[in-house]
PDB file of C-alpha atoms in Angstrom:
ATOM      1  CA  GLU A   1       0.028  -0.032   0.013  1.00  0.00           C
ATOM      2  CA  THR A   2       1.735   3.157  -1.232  1.00  0.00           C
ATOM      3  CA  GLY A   3      -0.852   5.677   0.016  1.00  0.00           C
ATOM      4  CA  VAL A   4      -1.714   6.661  -3.567  1.00  0.00           C
ATOM      5  CA  THR A   5      -4.870   5.101  -4.923  1.00  0.00           C
ATOM      6  CA  GLN A   6      -5.900   5.152  -8.618  1.00  0.00           C
ATOM      7  CA  THR A   7      -9.224   4.163 -10.031  1.00  0.00           C
ATOM      8  CA  PRO A   8     -10.226   2.480 -12.187  1.00  0.00           C
ATOM      9  CA  ARG A   9      -7.322   0.000 -12.547  1.00  0.00           C
ATOM     10  CA  HIS A  10      -8.369  -0.866 -16.091  1.00  0.00           C
ATOM     11  CA  LEU A  11     -10.368   1.126 -18.669  1.00  0.00           C
ATOM     12  CA  VAL A  12     -11.323   0.267 -22.232  1.00  0.00           C
ATOM     13  CA  MET A  13     -12.962   3.062 -24.215  1.00  0.00           C
ATOM     14  CA  GLY A  14     -13.795   4.053 -27.727  1.00  0.00           C
ATOM     15  CA  MET A  15     -12.240   7.069 -29.407  1.00  0.00           C
ATOM     16  CA  THR A  16     -15.444   9.086 -29.038  1.00  0.00           C
ATOM     17  CA  ASN A  17     -16.018   8.335 -25.329  1.00  0.00           C
ATOM     18  CA  LYS A  18     -15.478  10.634 -22.396  1.00  0.00           C
ATOM     19  CA  LYS A  19     -14.044   9.186 -19.226  1.00  0.00           C
ATOM     20  CA  SER A  20     -12.073  10.293 -16.189  1.00  0.00           C
ATOM     21  CA  LEU A  21      -9.191   8.799 -14.203  1.00  0.00           C
ATOM     22  CA  LYS A  22      -9.093   9.395 -10.504  1.00  0.00           C
ATOM     23  CA  CYS A  23      -6.195   9.604  -8.100  1.00  0.00           C
ATOM     24  CA  GLU A  24      -6.299  10.049  -4.335  1.00  0.00           C
ATOM     25  CA  GLN A  25      -3.368  10.311  -1.941  1.00  0.00           C
ATOM     26  CA  HIS A  26      -3.443   9.792   1.833  1.00  0.00           C
ATOM     27  CA  LEU A  27       0.120  10.945   2.528  1.00  0.00           C
ATOM     28  CA  GLY A  28      -0.513  14.599   3.325  1.00  0.00           C
ATOM     29  CA  HIS A  29       1.409  15.625   0.246  1.00  0.00           C
ATOM     30  CA  ASN A  30       0.929  18.877  -1.629  1.00  0.00           C
ATOM     31  CA  ALA A  31       2.221  18.043  -5.141  1.00  0.00           C
ATOM     32  CA  MET A  32       0.612  15.575  -7.546  1.00  0.00           C
ATOM     33  CA  TYR A  33       1.623  14.327 -10.918  1.00  0.00           C
ATOM     34  CA  TRP A  34       0.276  12.525 -13.973  1.00  0.00           C
ATOM     35  CA  TYR A  35       2.623  10.271 -15.962  1.00  0.00           C
ATOM     36  CA  LYS A  36       2.161   8.189 -19.072  1.00  0.00           C
ATOM     37  CA  GLN A  37       4.013   4.845 -19.309  1.00  0.00           C
ATOM     38  CA  SER A  38       4.140   3.213 -22.725  1.00  0.00           C
ATOM     39  CA  ALA A  39       5.871  -0.023 -23.621  1.00  0.00           C
ATOM     40  CA  LYS A  40       9.611   0.399 -24.158  1.00  0.00           C
ATOM     41  CA  LYS A  41       9.613   4.145 -23.376  1.00  0.00           C
ATOM     42  CA  PRO A  42      10.661   6.002 -20.252  1.00  0.00           C
ATOM     43  CA  LEU A  43       7.962   7.450 -18.015  1.00  0.00           C
ATOM     44  CA  GLU A  44       6.649  10.655 -19.571  1.00  0.00           C
ATOM     45  CA  LEU A  45       5.614  13.431 -17.215  1.00  0.00           C
ATOM     46  CA  MET A  46       2.272  14.976 -18.297  1.00  0.00           C
ATOM     47  CA  PHE A  47       1.101  17.393 -15.601  1.00  0.00           C
ATOM     48  CA  VAL A  48       2.245  18.709 -12.207  1.00  0.00           C
ATOM     49  CA  TYR A  49       0.068  20.338  -9.575  1.00  0.00           C
ATOM     50  CA  ASN A  50       1.705  22.016  -6.574  1.00  0.00           C
ATOM     51  CA  PHE A  51      -0.683  23.239  -3.815  1.00  0.00           C
ATOM     52  CA  LYS A  52      -3.566  22.779  -6.281  1.00  0.00           C
ATOM     53  CA  GLU A  53      -2.002  24.991  -8.891  1.00  0.00           C
ATOM     54  CA  GLN A  54      -0.864  23.544 -12.202  1.00  0.00           C
ATOM     55  CA  THR A  55       2.842  24.183 -12.472  1.00  0.00           C
ATOM     56  CA  GLU A  56       3.729  22.010 -15.447  1.00  0.00           C
ATOM     57  CA  ASN A  57       2.036  20.977 -18.620  1.00  0.00           C
ATOM     58  CA  ASN A  58       4.494  18.982 -20.672  1.00  0.00           C
ATOM     59  CA  SER A  59       3.086  19.738 -24.087  1.00  0.00           C
ATOM     60  CA  VAL A  60       0.192  17.342 -23.560  1.00  0.00           C
ATOM     61  CA  PRO A  61      -2.629  17.340 -26.179  1.00  0.00           C
ATOM     62  CA  SER A  62      -5.839  19.049 -25.157  1.00  0.00           C
ATOM     63  CA  ARG A  63      -7.750  15.755 -25.288  1.00  0.00           C
ATOM     64  CA  PHE A  64      -6.184  15.174 -21.815  1.00  0.00           C
ATOM     65  CA  SER A  65      -7.572  17.667 -19.229  1.00  0.00           C
ATOM     66  CA  PRO A  66      -6.365  17.555 -15.627  1.00  0.00           C
ATOM     67  CA  GLU A  67      -8.247  18.719 -12.585  1.00  0.00           C
ATOM     68  CA  CYS A  68      -7.006  19.151  -9.039  1.00  0.00           C
ATOM     69  CA  PRO A  69      -9.841  20.197  -6.729  1.00  0.00           C
ATOM     70  CA  ASN A  70      -7.657  19.837  -3.590  1.00  0.00           C
ATOM     71  CA  SER A  71      -4.243  18.616  -2.590  1.00  0.00           C
ATOM     72  CA  SER A  72      -5.468  15.040  -2.053  1.00  0.00           C
ATOM     73  CA  HIS A  73      -7.305  14.475  -5.322  1.00  0.00           C
ATOM     74  CA  LEU A  74      -6.246  14.570  -8.939  1.00  0.00           C
ATOM     75  CA  PHE A  75      -8.351  13.759 -11.998  1.00  0.00           C
ATOM     76  CA  LEU A  76      -7.507  13.251 -15.652  1.00  0.00           C
ATOM     77  CA  HIS A  77     -10.444  13.866 -17.979  1.00  0.00           C
ATOM     78  CA  LEU A  78     -10.192  12.067 -21.306  1.00  0.00           C
ATOM     79  CA  HIS A  79     -12.123  12.766 -24.540  1.00  0.00           C
ATOM     80  CA  THR A  80     -11.696  11.787 -28.163  1.00  0.00           C
ATOM     81  CA  LEU A  81      -8.534   9.836 -27.473  1.00  0.00           C
ATOM     82  CA  GLN A  82      -6.426   8.153 -30.154  1.00  0.00           C
ATOM     83  CA  PRO A  83      -5.227   4.580 -30.266  1.00  0.00           C
ATOM     84  CA  GLU A  84      -1.635   5.732 -29.482  1.00  0.00           C
ATOM     85  CA  ASP A  85      -2.979   7.016 -26.144  1.00  0.00           C
ATOM     86  CA  SER A  86      -3.303   3.415 -24.899  1.00  0.00           C
ATOM     87  CA  ALA A  87      -0.839   3.129 -22.022  1.00  0.00           C
ATOM     88  CA  LEU A  88      -0.514   2.882 -18.250  1.00  0.00           C
ATOM     89  CA  TYR A  89      -1.318   6.208 -16.634  1.00  0.00           C
ATOM     90  CA  LEU A  90       0.408   6.674 -13.288  1.00  0.00           C
ATOM     91  CA  CYS A  91      -0.350   9.226 -10.597  1.00  0.00           C
ATOM     92  CA  ALA A  92       2.303  10.221  -8.114  1.00  0.00           C
ATOM     93  CA  SER A  93       2.553  12.616  -5.153  1.00  0.00           C
ATOM     94  CA  SER A  94       5.336  14.230  -3.196  1.00  0.00           C
ATOM     95  CA  LEU A  95       5.497  16.424  -0.117  1.00  0.00           C
ATOM     96  CA  GLU A  96       6.121  19.488  -2.311  1.00  0.00           C
ATOM     97  CA  GLY A  97       7.033  20.065  -5.886  1.00  0.00           C
ATOM     98  CA  GLY A  98      10.590  20.850  -6.664  1.00  0.00           C
ATOM     99  CA  ALA A  99      14.005  19.552  -5.620  1.00  0.00           C
ATOM    100  CA  ASN A 100      14.724  16.670  -3.282  1.00  0.00           C
ATOM    101  CA  GLN A 101      11.183  15.414  -3.069  1.00  0.00           C
ATOM    102  CA  PRO A 102      10.782  11.701  -3.789  1.00  0.00           C
ATOM    103  CA  GLN A 103       7.581  10.840  -5.580  1.00  0.00           C
ATOM    104  CA  HIS A 104       5.301   8.036  -4.523  1.00  0.00           C
ATOM    105  CA  PHE A 105       3.365   6.297  -7.201  1.00  0.00           C
ATOM    106  CA  GLY A 106      -0.083   4.689  -7.442  1.00  0.00           C
ATOM    107  CA  ASP A 107      -0.578   1.373  -9.280  1.00  0.00           C
ATOM    108  CA  GLY A 108      -1.817   3.101 -12.362  1.00  0.00           C
ATOM    109  CA  THR A 109      -4.777   2.853 -14.719  1.00  0.00           C
ATOM    110  CA  ARG A 110      -4.268   0.568 -17.701  1.00  0.00           C
ATOM    111  CA  LEU A 111      -6.040   2.438 -20.582  1.00  0.00           C
ATOM    112  CA  SER A 112      -6.922   0.755 -23.896  1.00  0.00           C
ATOM    113  CA  ILE A 113      -8.413   2.803 -26.725  1.00  0.00           C
ATOM    114  CA  LEU A 114     -10.361   0.841 -29.274  1.00  0.00           C
TER     115      LEU A 114
ATOM    116  CA  GLY B   1      15.980  17.941 -22.928  1.00  0.00           C
ATOM    117  CA  GLN B   2      17.786  15.884 -20.313  1.00  0.00           C
ATOM    118  CA  GLN B   3      18.460  12.233 -21.004  1.00  0.00           C
ATOM    119  CA  LEU B   4      19.175   9.309 -18.681  1.00  0.00           C
ATOM    120  CA  ASN B   5      20.849   6.283 -20.129  1.00  0.00           C
ATOM    121  CA  GLN B   6      20.130   3.246 -18.053  1.00  0.00           C
ATOM    122  CA  SER B   7      21.935  -0.028 -18.620  1.00  0.00           C
ATOM    123  CA  PRO B   8      21.668  -2.879 -19.046  1.00  0.00           C
ATOM    124  CA  GLN B   9      18.127  -2.913 -20.583  1.00  0.00           C
ATOM    125  CA  SER B  10      17.634  -6.433 -19.286  1.00  0.00           C
ATOM    126  CA  MET B  11      19.412  -9.088 -17.243  1.00  0.00           C
ATOM    127  CA  PHE B  12      18.752 -12.756 -16.800  1.00  0.00           C
ATOM    128  CA  ILE B  13      20.654 -14.154 -13.856  1.00  0.00           C
ATOM    129  CA  GLN B  14      20.823 -17.143 -11.560  1.00  0.00           C
ATOM    130  CA  GLU B  15      19.338 -16.924  -8.077  1.00  0.00           C
ATOM    131  CA  GLY B  16      22.088 -15.962  -5.640  1.00  0.00           C
ATOM    132  CA  GLU B  17      24.092 -13.921  -8.049  1.00  0.00           C
ATOM    133  CA  ASP B  18      24.870 -10.253  -7.491  1.00  0.00           C
ATOM    134  CA  VAL B  19      23.402  -7.650  -9.855  1.00  0.00           C
ATOM    135  CA  SER B  20      24.643  -4.216 -10.878  1.00  0.00           C
ATOM    136  CA  MET B  21      22.889  -1.615 -13.032  1.00  0.00           C
ATOM    137  CA  ASN B  22      23.662   2.042 -13.668  1.00  0.00           C
ATOM    138  CA  CYS B  23      22.393   5.320 -15.006  1.00  0.00           C
ATOM    139  CA  THR B  24      24.305   8.071 -16.678  1.00  0.00           C
ATOM    140  CA  SER B  25      23.116  11.611 -17.343  1.00  0.00           C
ATOM    141  CA  SER B  26      23.992  14.312 -19.798  1.00  0.00           C
ATOM    142  CA  SER B  27      23.736  16.918 -17.042  1.00  0.00           C
ATOM    143  CA  ILE B  28      24.447  17.253 -13.390  1.00  0.00           C
ATOM    144  CA  PHE B  29      21.804  16.049 -10.947  1.00  0.00           C
ATOM    145  CA  ASN B  30      21.148  16.947  -7.325  1.00  0.00           C
ATOM    146  CA  THR B  31      18.964  13.955  -6.564  1.00  0.00           C
ATOM    147  CA  TRP B  32      19.035  10.331  -7.717  1.00  0.00           C
ATOM    148  CA  LEU B  33      16.216   7.910  -6.974  1.00  0.00           C
ATOM    149  CA  TRP B  34      15.875   4.254  -7.644  1.00  0.00           C
ATOM    150  CA  TYR B  35      12.475   2.623  -8.130  1.00  0.00           C
ATOM    151  CA  LYS B  36      11.249  -0.984  -8.704  1.00  0.00           C
ATOM    152  CA  GLN B  37       8.073  -1.748 -10.681  1.00  0.00           C
ATOM    153  CA  ASP B  38       6.408  -5.132 -10.373  1.00  0.00           C
ATOM    154  CA  PRO B  39       3.962  -6.286 -13.066  1.00  0.00           C
ATOM    155  CA  GLY B  40       0.533  -4.561 -12.797  1.00  0.00           C
ATOM    156  CA  GLU B  41       1.813  -2.161 -10.157  1.00  0.00           C
ATOM    157  CA  GLY B  42       3.275   1.301  -9.962  1.00  0.00           C
ATOM    158  CA  PRO B  43       6.933   2.076  -9.283  1.00  0.00           C
ATOM    159  CA  VAL B  44       7.976   1.764  -5.614  1.00  0.00           C
ATOM    160  CA  LEU B  45      10.753   3.943  -4.186  1.00  0.00           C
ATOM    161  CA  LEU B  46      13.779   1.835  -3.106  1.00  0.00           C
ATOM    162  CA  ILE B  47      16.557   4.367  -2.358  1.00  0.00           C
ATOM    163  CA  ALA B  48      16.934   8.136  -2.509  1.00  0.00           C
ATOM    164  CA  LEU B  49      20.364   9.809  -2.828  1.00  0.00           C
ATOM    165  CA  TYR B  50      20.972  13.545  -2.260  1.00  0.00           C
ATOM    166  CA  LYS B  51      24.767  14.064  -2.015  1.00  0.00           C
ATOM    167  CA  ALA B  52      27.648  13.338  -4.411  1.00  0.00           C
ATOM    168  CA  GLY B  53      29.469  10.217  -3.227  1.00  0.00           C
ATOM    169  CA  GLU B  54      26.629   9.132  -0.952  1.00  0.00           C
ATOM    170  CA  LEU B  55      26.332   5.369  -0.604  1.00  0.00           C
ATOM    171  CA  THR B  56      23.052   4.098   0.826  1.00  0.00           C
ATOM    172  CA  SER B  57      21.784   0.626   1.516  1.00  0.00           C
ATOM    173  CA  ASN B  58      18.328  -0.840   1.889  1.00  0.00           C
ATOM    174  CA  GLY B  59      18.606  -4.492   2.835  1.00  0.00           C
ATOM    175  CA  ARG B  60      20.329  -6.281  -0.026  1.00  0.00           C
ATOM    176  CA  LEU B  61      20.246  -3.151  -2.176  1.00  0.00           C
ATOM    177  CA  THR B  62      23.034  -0.563  -2.317  1.00  0.00           C
ATOM    178  CA  ALA B  63      23.036   2.589  -4.434  1.00  0.00           C
ATOM    179  CA  GLN B  64      25.612   5.262  -4.911  1.00  0.00           C
ATOM    180  CA  PHE B  65      25.458   8.882  -6.129  1.00  0.00           C
ATOM    181  CA  GLY B  66      28.449   9.276  -8.436  1.00  0.00           C
ATOM    182  CA  ILE B  67      31.171  11.802  -7.591  1.00  0.00           C
ATOM    183  CA  THR B  68      30.658  13.575 -10.948  1.00  0.00           C
ATOM    184  CA  ARG B  69      26.902  13.903 -10.145  1.00  0.00           C
ATOM    185  CA  LYS B  70      26.214  12.510 -13.592  1.00  0.00           C
ATOM    186  CA  ASP B  71      25.786   8.922 -12.688  1.00  0.00           C
ATOM    187  CA  SER B  72      24.417   6.433 -10.130  1.00  0.00           C
ATOM    188  CA  PHE B  73      24.447   2.713  -9.766  1.00  0.00           C
ATOM    189  CA  LEU B  74      22.340   0.123  -7.935  1.00  0.00           C
ATOM    190  CA  ASN B  75      23.619  -3.169  -6.676  1.00  0.00           C
ATOM    191  CA  ILE B  76      21.572  -6.119  -5.546  1.00  0.00           C
ATOM    192  CA  SER B  77      23.378  -8.781  -3.601  1.00  0.00           C
ATOM    193  CA  ALA B  78      22.406 -12.452  -3.463  1.00  0.00           C
ATOM    194  CA  SER B  79      19.406 -12.134  -5.784  1.00  0.00           C
ATOM    195  CA  ILE B  80      16.172 -13.959  -5.028  1.00  0.00           C
ATOM    196  CA  PRO B  81      13.220 -14.706  -7.261  1.00  0.00           C
ATOM    197  CA  SER B  82      11.144 -11.846  -5.800  1.00  0.00           C
ATOM    198  CA  ASP B  83      13.793  -9.380  -7.104  1.00  0.00           C
ATOM    199  CA  VAL B  84      12.215  -9.878 -10.552  1.00  0.00           C
ATOM    200  CA  GLY B  85      10.831  -6.685 -11.961  1.00  0.00           C
ATOM    201  CA  ILE B  86      11.789  -3.471 -13.733  1.00  0.00           C
ATOM    202  CA  TYR B  87      14.207  -1.082 -11.959  1.00  0.00           C
ATOM    203  CA  PHE B  88      14.083   2.584 -12.853  1.00  0.00           C
ATOM    204  CA  CYS B  89      16.556   5.353 -12.022  1.00  0.00           C
ATOM    205  CA  ALA B  90      15.374   8.866 -11.856  1.00  0.00           C
ATOM    206  CA  GLY B  91      17.213  12.163 -11.414  1.00  0.00           C
ATOM    207  CA  GLN B  92      16.486  15.763 -10.744  1.00  0.00           C
ATOM    208  CA  ASP B  93      18.761  18.726 -11.549  1.00  0.00           C
ATOM    209  CA  ASN B  94      19.600  21.712  -9.457  1.00  0.00           C
ATOM    210  CA  ALA B  95      17.175  23.919 -11.419  1.00  0.00           C
ATOM    211  CA  GLY B  96      14.339  22.119  -9.647  1.00  0.00           C
ATOM    212  CA  ASN B  97      13.126  20.598 -12.877  1.00  0.00           C
ATOM    213  CA  MET B  98      10.921  17.577 -12.758  1.00  0.00           C
ATOM    214  CA  LEU B  99      12.275  14.065 -12.421  1.00  0.00           C
ATOM    215  CA  THR B 100      13.742  12.490 -15.528  1.00  0.00           C
ATOM    216  CA  PHE B 101      13.490   8.693 -15.670  1.00  0.00           C
ATOM    217  CA  GLY B 102      15.740   6.137 -17.247  1.00  0.00           C
ATOM    218  CA  GLY B 103      14.426   3.522 -19.570  1.00  0.00           C
ATOM    219  CA  GLY B 104      14.512   0.782 -16.985  1.00  0.00           C
ATOM    220  CA  THR B 105      16.366  -2.426 -16.414  1.00  0.00           C
ATOM    221  CA  ARG B 106      14.232  -5.628 -16.600  1.00  0.00           C
ATOM    222  CA  LEU B 107      15.645  -8.188 -14.144  1.00  0.00           C
ATOM    223  CA  MET B 108      14.808 -11.865 -14.448  1.00  0.00           C
ATOM    224  CA  VAL B 109      16.020 -14.373 -11.833  1.00  0.00           C
ATOM    225  CA  LYS B 110      16.253 -18.068 -12.498  1.00  0.00           C
ATOM    226  CA  PRO B 111      15.599 -20.126  -9.410  1.00  0.00           C
TER     227      PRO B 111
END
């Protein structure tokens, strides 16, 4: 149990669907992150929120829309995705954003786009 | 952007053998982290390093922050079957940029 919970664990959706991924952390952290993990590629940072404010958007297409209502919850809203968006989406949190802050990961949502 | 080269990409070893993997960076890092990812799960933090030359152990795992601040290695002694998984290095530079991850080392252990 890492203290970072992601739901759902698996999601299959069509390209025209709208769905949301949820992440919740119970560690008292103030920074939260979304990563994309594709086969045979390093983890790709997508978004960073620090004290509920988005501080990083790593050139992510607009079909991915993050939301951070408070420091404990992070969402990733998905719409009109493409087949190449199939991947494992990982959420992480750290005490604060910035240097010397180890990130703790959830178990991810395995997303498949039909 | 920054790049981390992690090697080897995969290793297939006999139970009881020692394992060594490393990461090198094109730039200087202030922090090195080592994670392990089991199938179907997220990466779990193994060891965090914050000072050049620092050597830190966690059970049978030992990691070092290279003196040049551009590399780090992870050693696993007396490997066991549950060591199987993908090991990732990650580094953060002194500009406070986000973590950069290596491509991972897939470890397979033969009983």
